[in-house]
Short mmCIF file of C-alpha atoms in Angstrom, two decimals:
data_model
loop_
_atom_site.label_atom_id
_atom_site.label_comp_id
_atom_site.label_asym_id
_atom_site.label_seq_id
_atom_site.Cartn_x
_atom_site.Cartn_y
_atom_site.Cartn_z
CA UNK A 1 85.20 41.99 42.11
CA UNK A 2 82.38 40.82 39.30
CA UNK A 3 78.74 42.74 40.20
CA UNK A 4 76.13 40.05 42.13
CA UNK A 5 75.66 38.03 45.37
CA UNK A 6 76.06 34.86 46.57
CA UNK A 7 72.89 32.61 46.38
CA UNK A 8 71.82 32.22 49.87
CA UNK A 9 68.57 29.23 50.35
CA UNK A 10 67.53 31.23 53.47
CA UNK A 11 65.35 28.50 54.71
CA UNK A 12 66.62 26.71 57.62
CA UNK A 13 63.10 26.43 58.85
CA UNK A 14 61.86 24.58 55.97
CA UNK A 15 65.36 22.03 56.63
CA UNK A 16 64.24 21.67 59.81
CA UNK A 17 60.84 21.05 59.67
CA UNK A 18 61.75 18.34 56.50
CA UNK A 19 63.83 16.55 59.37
CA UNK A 20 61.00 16.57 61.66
CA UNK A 21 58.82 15.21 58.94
CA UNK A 22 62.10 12.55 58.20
CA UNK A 23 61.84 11.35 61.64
CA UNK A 24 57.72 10.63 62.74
CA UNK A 25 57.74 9.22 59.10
CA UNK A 26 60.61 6.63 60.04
CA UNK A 27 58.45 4.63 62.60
CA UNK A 28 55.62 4.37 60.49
CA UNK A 29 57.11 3.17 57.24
CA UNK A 30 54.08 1.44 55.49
CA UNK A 31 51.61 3.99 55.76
CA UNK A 32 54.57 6.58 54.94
CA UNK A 33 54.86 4.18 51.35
CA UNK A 34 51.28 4.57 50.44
CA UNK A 35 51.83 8.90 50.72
CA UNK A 36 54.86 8.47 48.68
CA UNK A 37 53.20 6.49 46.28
CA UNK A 38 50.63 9.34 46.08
CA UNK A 39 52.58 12.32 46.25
CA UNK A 40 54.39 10.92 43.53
CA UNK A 41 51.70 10.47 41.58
CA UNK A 42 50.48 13.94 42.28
CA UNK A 43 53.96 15.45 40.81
CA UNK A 44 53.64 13.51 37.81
CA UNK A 45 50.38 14.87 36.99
CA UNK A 46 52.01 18.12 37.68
CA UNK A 47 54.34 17.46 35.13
CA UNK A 48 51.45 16.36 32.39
CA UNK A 49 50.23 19.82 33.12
CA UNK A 50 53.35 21.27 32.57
CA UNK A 51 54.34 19.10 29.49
CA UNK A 52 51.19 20.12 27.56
CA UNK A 53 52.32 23.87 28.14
CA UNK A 54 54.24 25.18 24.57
CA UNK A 55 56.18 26.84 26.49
CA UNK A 56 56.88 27.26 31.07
CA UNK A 57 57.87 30.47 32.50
CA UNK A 58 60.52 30.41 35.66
CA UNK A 59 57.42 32.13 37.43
CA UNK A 60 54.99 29.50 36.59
CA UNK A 61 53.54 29.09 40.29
CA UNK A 62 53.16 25.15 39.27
CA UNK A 63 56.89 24.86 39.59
CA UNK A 64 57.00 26.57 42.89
CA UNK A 65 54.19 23.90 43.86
CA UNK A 66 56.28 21.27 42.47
CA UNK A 67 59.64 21.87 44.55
CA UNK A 68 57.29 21.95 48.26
CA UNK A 69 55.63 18.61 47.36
CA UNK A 70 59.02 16.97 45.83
CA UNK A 71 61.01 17.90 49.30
CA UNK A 72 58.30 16.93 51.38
CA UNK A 73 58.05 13.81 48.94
CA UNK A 74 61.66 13.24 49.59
CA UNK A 75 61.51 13.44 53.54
CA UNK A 76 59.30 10.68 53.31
CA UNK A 77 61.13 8.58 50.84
CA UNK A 78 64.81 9.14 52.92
CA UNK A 79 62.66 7.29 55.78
CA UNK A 80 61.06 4.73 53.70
CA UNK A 81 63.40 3.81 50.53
CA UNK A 82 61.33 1.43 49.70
CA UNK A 83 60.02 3.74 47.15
CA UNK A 84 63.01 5.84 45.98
CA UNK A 85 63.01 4.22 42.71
CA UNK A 86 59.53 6.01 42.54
CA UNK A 87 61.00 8.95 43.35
CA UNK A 88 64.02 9.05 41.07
CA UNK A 89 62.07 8.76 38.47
CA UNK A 90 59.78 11.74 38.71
CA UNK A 91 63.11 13.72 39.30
CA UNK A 92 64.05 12.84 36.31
CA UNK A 93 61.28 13.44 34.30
CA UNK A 94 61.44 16.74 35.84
CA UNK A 95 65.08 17.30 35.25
CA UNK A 96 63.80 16.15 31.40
CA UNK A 97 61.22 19.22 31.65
CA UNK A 98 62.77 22.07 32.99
CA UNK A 99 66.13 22.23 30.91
CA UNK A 100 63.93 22.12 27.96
CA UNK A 101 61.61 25.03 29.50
CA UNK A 102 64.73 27.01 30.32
CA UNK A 103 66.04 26.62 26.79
CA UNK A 104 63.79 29.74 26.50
CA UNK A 105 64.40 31.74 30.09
CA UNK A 106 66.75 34.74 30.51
CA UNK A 107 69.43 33.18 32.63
CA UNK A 108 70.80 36.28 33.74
CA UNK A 109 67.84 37.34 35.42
CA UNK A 110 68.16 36.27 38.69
CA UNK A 111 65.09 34.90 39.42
CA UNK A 112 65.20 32.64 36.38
CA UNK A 113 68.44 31.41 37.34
CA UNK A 114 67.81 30.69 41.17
CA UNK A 115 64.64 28.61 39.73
CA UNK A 116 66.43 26.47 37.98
CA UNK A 117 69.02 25.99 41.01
CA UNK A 118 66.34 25.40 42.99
CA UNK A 119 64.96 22.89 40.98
CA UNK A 120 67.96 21.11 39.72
CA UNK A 121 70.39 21.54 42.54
CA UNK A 122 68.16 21.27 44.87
CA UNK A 123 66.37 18.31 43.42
CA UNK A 124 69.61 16.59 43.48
CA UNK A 125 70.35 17.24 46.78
CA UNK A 126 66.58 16.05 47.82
CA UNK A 127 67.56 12.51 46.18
CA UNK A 128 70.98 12.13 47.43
CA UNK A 129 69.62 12.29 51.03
CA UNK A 130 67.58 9.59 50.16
CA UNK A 131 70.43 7.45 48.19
CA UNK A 132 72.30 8.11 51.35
CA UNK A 133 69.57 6.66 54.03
CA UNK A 134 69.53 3.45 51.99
CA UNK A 135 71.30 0.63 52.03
CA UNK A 136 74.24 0.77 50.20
CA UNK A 137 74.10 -2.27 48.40
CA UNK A 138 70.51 -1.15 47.25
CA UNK A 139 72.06 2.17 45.98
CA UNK A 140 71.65 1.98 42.22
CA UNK A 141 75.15 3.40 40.54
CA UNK A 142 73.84 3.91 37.36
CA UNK A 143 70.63 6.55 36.49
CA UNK A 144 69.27 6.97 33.04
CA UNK A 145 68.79 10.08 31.48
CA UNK A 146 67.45 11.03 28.11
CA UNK A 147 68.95 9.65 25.54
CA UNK A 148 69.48 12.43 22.88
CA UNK A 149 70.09 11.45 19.49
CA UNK A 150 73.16 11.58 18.15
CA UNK A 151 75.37 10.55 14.75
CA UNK A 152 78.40 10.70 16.12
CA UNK A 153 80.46 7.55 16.55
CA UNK A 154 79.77 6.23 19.73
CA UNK A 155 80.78 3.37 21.80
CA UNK A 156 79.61 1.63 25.53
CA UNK A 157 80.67 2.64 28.67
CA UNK A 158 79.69 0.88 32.07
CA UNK A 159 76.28 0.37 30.15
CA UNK A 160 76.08 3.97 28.90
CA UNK A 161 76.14 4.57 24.39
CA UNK A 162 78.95 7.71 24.91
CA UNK A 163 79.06 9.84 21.69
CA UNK A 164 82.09 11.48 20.76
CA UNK A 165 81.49 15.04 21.76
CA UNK A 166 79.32 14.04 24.63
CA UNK A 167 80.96 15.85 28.24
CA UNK A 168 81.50 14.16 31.12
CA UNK A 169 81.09 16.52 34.52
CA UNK A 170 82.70 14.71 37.42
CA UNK A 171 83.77 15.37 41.09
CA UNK A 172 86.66 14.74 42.18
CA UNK A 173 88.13 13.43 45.61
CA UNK A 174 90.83 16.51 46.46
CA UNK A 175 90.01 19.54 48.68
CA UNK A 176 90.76 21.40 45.78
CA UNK A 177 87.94 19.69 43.89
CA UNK A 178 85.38 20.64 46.68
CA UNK A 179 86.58 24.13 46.82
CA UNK A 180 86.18 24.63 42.81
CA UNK A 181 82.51 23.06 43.77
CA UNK A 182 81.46 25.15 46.63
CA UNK A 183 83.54 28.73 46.07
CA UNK A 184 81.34 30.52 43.84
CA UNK A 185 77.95 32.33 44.06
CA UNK A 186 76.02 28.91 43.45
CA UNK A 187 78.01 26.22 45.20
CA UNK A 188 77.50 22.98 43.17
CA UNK A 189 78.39 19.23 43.16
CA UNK A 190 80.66 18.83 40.57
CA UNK A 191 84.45 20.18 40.42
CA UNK A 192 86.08 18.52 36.86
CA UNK A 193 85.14 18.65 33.38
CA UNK A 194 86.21 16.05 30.19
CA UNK A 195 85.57 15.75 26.82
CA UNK A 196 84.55 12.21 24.68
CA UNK A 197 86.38 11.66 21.49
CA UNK A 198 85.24 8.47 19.83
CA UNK A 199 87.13 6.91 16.50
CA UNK A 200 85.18 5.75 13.78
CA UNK A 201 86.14 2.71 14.64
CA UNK A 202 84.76 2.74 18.13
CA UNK A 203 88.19 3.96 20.02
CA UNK A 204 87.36 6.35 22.99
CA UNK A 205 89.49 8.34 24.64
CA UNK A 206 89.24 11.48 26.92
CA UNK A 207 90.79 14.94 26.62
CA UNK A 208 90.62 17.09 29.97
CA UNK A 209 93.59 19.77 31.65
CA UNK A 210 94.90 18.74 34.62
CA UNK A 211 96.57 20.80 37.26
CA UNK A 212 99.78 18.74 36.80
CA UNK A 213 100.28 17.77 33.18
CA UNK A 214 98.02 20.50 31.65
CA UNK A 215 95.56 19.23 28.83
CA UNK A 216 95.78 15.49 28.36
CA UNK A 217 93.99 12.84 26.18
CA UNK A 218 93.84 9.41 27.89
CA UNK A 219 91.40 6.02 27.26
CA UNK A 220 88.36 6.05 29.40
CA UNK A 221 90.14 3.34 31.70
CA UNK A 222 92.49 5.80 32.86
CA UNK A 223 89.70 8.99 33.60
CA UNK A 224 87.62 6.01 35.25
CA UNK A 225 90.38 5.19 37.35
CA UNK A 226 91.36 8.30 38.76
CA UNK A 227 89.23 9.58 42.24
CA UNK A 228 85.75 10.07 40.88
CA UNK A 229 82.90 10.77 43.26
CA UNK A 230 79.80 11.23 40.86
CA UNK A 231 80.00 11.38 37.14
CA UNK A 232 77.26 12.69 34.85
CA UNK A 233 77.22 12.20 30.95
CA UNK A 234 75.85 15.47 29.30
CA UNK A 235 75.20 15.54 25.59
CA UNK A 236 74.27 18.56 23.21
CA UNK A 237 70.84 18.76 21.80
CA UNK A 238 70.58 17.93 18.41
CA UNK A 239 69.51 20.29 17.15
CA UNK A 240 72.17 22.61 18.21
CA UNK A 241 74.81 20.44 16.85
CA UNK A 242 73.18 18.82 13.20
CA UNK A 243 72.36 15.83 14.57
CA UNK A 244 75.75 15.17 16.14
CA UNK A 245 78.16 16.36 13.25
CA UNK A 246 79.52 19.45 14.75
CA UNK A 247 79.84 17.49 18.25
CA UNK A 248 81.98 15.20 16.64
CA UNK A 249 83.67 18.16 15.05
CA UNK A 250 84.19 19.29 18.45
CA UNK A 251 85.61 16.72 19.67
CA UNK A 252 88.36 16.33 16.30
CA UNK A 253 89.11 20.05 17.40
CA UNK A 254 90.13 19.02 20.62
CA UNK A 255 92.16 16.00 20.49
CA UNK A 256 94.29 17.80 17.70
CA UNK A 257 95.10 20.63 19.96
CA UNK A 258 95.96 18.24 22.44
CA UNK A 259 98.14 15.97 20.55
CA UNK A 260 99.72 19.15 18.20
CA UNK A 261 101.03 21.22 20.93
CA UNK A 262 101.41 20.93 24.90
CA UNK A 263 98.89 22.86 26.42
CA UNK A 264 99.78 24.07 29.87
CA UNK A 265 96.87 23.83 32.91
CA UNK A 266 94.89 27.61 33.15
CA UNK A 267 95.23 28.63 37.05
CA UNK A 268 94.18 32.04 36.14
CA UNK A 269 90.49 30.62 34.88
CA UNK A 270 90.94 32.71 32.24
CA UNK A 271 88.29 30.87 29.73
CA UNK A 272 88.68 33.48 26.40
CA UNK A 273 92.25 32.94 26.45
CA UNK A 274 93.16 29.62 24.69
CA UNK A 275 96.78 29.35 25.07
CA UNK A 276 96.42 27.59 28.43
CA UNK A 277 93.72 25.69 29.19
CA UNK A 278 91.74 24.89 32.62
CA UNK A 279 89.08 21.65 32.43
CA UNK A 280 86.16 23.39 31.64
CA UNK A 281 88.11 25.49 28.84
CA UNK A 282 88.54 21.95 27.00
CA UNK A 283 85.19 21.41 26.23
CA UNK A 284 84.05 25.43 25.82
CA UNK A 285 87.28 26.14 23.25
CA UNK A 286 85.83 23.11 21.82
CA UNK A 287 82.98 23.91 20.76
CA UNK A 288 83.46 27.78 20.51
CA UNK A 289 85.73 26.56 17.20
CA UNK A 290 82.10 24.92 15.85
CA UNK A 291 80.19 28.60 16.70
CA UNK A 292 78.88 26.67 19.74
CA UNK A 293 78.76 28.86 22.86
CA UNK A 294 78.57 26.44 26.02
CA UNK A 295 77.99 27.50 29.92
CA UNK A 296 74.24 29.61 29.66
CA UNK A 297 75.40 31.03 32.85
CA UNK A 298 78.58 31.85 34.24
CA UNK A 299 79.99 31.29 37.38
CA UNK A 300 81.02 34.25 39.56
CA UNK A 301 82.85 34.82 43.02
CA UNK A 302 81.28 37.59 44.13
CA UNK A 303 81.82 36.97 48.33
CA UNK A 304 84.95 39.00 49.18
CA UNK A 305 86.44 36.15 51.36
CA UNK A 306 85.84 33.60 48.86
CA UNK A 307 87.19 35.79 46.39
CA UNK A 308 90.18 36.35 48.85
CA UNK A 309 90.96 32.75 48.80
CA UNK A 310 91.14 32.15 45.41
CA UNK A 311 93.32 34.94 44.40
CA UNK A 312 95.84 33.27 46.89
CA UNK A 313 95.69 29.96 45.19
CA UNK A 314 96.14 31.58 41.80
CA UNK A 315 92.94 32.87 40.23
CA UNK A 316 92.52 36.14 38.53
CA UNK A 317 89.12 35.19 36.70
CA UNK A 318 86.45 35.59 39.28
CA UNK A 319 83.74 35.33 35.96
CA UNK A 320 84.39 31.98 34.05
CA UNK A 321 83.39 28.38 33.38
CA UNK A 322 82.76 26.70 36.33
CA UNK A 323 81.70 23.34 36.22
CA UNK A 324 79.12 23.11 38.23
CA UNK A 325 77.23 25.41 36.38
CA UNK A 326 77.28 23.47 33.27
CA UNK A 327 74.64 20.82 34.96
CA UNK A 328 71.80 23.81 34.21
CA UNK A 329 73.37 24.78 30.66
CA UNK A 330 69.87 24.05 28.82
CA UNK A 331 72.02 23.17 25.42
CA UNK A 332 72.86 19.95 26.77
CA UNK A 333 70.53 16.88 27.86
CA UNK A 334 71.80 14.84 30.54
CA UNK A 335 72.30 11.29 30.00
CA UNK A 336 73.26 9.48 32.73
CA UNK A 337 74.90 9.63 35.78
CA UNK A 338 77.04 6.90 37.53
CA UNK A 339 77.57 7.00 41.58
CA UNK A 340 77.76 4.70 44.87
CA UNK A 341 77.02 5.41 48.12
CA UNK A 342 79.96 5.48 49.86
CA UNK A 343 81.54 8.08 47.63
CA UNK A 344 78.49 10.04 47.45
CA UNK A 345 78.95 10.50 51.49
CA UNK A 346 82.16 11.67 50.80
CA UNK A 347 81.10 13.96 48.46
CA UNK A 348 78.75 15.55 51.23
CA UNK A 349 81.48 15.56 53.70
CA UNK A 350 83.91 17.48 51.61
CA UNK A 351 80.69 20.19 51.00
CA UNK A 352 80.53 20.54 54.44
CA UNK A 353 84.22 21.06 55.36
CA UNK A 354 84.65 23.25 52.40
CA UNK A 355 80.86 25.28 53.33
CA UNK A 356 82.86 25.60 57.27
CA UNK A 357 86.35 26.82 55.42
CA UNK A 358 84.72 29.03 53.62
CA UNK A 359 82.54 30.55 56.43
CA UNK A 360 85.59 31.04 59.25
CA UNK A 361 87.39 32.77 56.29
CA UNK A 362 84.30 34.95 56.20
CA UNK A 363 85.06 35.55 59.74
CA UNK A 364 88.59 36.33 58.76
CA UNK A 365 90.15 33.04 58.18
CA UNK A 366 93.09 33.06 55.61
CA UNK A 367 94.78 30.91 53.69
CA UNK A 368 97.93 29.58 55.40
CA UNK A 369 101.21 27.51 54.37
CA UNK A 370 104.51 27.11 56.28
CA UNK A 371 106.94 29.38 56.05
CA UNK A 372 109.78 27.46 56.76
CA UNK A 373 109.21 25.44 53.94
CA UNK A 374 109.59 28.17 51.67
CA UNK A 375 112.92 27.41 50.34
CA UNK A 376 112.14 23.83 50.02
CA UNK A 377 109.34 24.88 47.73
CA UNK A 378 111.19 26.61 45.41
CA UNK A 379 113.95 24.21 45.46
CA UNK A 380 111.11 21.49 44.20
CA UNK A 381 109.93 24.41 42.01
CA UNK A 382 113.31 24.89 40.06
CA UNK A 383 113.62 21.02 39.78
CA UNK A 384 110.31 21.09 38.62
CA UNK A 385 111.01 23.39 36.07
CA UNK A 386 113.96 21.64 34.59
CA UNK A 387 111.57 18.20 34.56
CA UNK A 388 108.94 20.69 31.75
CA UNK A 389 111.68 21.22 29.67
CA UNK A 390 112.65 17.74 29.02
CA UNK A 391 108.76 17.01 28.72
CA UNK A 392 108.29 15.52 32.65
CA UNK A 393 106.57 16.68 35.61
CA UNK A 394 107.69 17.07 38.68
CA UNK A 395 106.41 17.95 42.37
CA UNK A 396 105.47 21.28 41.98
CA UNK A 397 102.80 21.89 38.68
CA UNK A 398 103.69 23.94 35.86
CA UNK A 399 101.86 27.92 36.14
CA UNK A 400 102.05 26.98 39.89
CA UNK A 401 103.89 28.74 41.94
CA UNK A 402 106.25 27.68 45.27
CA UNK A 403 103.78 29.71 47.68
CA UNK A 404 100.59 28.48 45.90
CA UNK A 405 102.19 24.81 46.46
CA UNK A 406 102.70 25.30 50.24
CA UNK A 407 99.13 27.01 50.18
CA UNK A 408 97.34 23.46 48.59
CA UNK A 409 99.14 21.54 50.98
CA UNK A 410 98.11 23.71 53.93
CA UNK A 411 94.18 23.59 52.28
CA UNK A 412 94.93 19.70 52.22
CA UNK A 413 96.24 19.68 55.88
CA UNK A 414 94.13 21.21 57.52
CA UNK A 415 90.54 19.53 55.53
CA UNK A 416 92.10 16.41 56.74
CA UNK A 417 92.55 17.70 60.55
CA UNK A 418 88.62 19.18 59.86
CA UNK A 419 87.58 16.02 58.76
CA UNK A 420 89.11 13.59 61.54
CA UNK A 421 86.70 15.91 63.84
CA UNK A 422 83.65 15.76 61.85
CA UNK A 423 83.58 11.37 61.56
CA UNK A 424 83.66 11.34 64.83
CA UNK A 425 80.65 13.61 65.51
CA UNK A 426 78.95 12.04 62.13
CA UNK A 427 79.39 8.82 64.24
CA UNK A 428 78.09 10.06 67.38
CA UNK A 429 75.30 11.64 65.43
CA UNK A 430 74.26 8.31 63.76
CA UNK A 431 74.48 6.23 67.32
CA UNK A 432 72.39 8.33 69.00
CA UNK A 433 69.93 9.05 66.14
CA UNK A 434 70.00 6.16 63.99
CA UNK A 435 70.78 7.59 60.65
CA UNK A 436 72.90 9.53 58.73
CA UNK A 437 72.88 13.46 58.99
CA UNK A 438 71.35 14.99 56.27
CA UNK A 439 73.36 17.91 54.86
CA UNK A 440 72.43 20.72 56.73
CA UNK A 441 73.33 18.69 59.77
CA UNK A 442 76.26 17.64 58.47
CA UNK A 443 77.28 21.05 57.83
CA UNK A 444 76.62 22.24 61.24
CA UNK A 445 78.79 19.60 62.54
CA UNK A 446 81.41 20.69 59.77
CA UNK A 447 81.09 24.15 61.36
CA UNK A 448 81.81 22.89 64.83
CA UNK A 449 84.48 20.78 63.86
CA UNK A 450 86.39 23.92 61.93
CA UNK A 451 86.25 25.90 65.15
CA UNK A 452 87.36 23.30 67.11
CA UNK A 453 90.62 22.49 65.15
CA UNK A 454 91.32 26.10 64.69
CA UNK A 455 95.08 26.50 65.05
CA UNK A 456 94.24 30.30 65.91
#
């Protein structure tokens, strides 16, 4: 088991009393404008102060100052959207500020680290709650970032200049996803990484591992088209990568290790080992071959039960490259980030089902698949085998095992029975309240729901 804890908010008092504030603030929503309009203000002349600074320690009490007024800000937003474009962009400014600062903090210290979660993650999650009180159709599904120079080729994307080398952190739509999201010490938003290779001549195409073909390269049409739930655009300071050249290095590295030798999906996690590759691995092996060292901080699995469960799906590397994590890396500047409302709900649904999972297997929970269906499993596993060595898939993924099969359909099963439970309370919740719940709701309703389906 690797040495730490899980990171644990400990503030359902503050989540509560941010509803409370959500609620009085809906029925007066023009006065509620003019404080948004102010507190707003108020953060970005706590950023100016911060700005000027040469250099902001995690401690720096401004920051704690910061996060209270931009939740509070946000409560009041969620109930009047009116202003959320206000708000989005003093979270991004901040974003802007912070992963520079943290360029210079000790992200193994954790203090420094839960700072930036705090501030990043949980800045996030403050603006999704108000994305997800607005009307869709008002939702905007692109945000600009910074755009961080860059003499790599490049080309457009859904409005976006991508750079070959940039990294593209998305979330996918699979329980799987949400579990490689939520089951580490600092459950994130993001489950899937890829890597940008861009031609000279303004080609694009992506290069990623996935669980059933192992490490692919495909044109952006085909990573668009596949379940996506948020995307966000990172891109390596320029510093760190001469103005783009080693970037673009990268990315040549990668694409001719995908297209010289078939390189089999990692479900150990084993991110020092090259010879099979999980998604994150891509883009770390990547630039590892430039002297580049990716992922500041690691992610860990410290919880015993969460540990538990991913040993039974296959992982041995409880310490790796989650991610998630790479969101805080300081290295890289984030771009942009494309999402809509309706997938961003079902982002916070899978969260929540994956936040219950993981909580009743605290309680003793275990992974379960059907036994009778053993056989069959390794029936489909031989066939699959024979599929590999004629260069085809087939039902059951190469490096996966029979059981671990059975066990991902079981995970899938039963998130679907979880989730049948929770829409129904979501929509009981929103009839007799008027709105959506926000996530701590939602993932006491999650909760509920797990108990109540709970073949046991």
């Amino acid at each position: 088991m690797p040495e730490g804890e899980p990171y644990v908010w400990n503030q359902d008092d503050v989540w509560e009393s941010l509803e409370a504030r959500f609620r009085a603030a809906r029925a007066h929503c023009q006065a509620t404008g003019v404080t948004v309009s102010e507190r707003v203000a108020s953060l970005n002349e706590t950023l100016d102060v911060l700005e000027a600074r040469p250099q902001i320690a995690h401690s720096d009490p401004a920051l704690q100052a910061y996060e209270e007024v931009f939740f509070a800000t946000a409560a009041d937003t969620a109930a009047c959207p009116i202003n959320a474009p206000l708000l989005l962009g003093v979270h991004a400014r901040m974003r802007t500020i912070v992963k520079a600062a943290s360029m210079e903090w000790d992200l193994e210290e954790r203090a420094a680290r839960a700072r930036l979660y705090h501030l990043l993650y949980g800045g996030r999650m403050a603006v999704e709650e108000v994305l997800l009180q607005m009307d869709p159709a008002d939702v905007p599904t692109l945000m600009v970032g910074v755009d961080e120079p860059s003499n790599a080729p490049s080309v457009e994307i859904r409005g976006v200049t991508v750079h070959s080398g940039d990294v593209l952190v998305s979330r996918g739509g699979a329980p799987t996803s949400a579990f490689i999201a939520r089951g580490n010490d600092w459950p994130g938003n993001f489950s899937h990484i890829a890597l940008v290779h861009v031609d000279e001549d303004g080609r694009a195409r992506t290069i990623e591992a996935h669980i059933e073909l192992g490490v692919v390269v495909a044109g952006p049409e085909k990573y668009l088209g596949d379940p996506k739930l948020r995307i966000l655009v990172l891109r390596p300071r320029s510093a760190l990568v001469d103005g783009g050249t080693l970037a673009a290095a990268a990315a040549d590295h990668a694409l001719n290790e995908a297209q010289s030798r078939h390189i089999p999906y990692d479900f150990q996690m084993r991110y020092q080992d090259p010879t099979e590759m999980f998604c994150s691995e891509v883009a770390s092996a990547a630039y590892r071959a430039q002297d580049i060292h990716l992922w500041r901080g690691l992610t860990s699995t410290s919880e015993p039960a969460a540990a538990r469960w991913l040993g039974q799906f296959g992982v041995e590397e409880l310490v790796t490259h989650g991610p998630s994590d790479l969101e805080y890396d300081p290295q890289l500047a984030v771009v942009a980030e494309w999402r809509d409302a309706e997938t961003l709900f079902d982002a916070h649904l899978d969260d929540a089902i994956l936040d219950a999972m993981l909580e009743g297997a605290a309680d003793g929970d275990d992974v379960g698949y059907s036994w009778p269906m053993l056989g069959v499993a390794r029936l489909m596993k031989a066939y699959s085998a024979v599929k590999v060595l004629f260069g085809s898939t087939g039902p059951v993924p190469e490096g996966m095992s029979a059981t671990v099969a059975l066990r991902v359909a079981w995970l899938r099963e039963r998130h679907a029975a979880i989730r049948a439970v929770l829409l129904r309370k979501v929509n009981q919740f929103e009839s007799a309240e008027g709105y959506r719940p926000p996530f701590w709701e939602l993932r006491r309703l999650a909760i509920e729901s797990e108990k109540e389906t709970d073949p046991a």
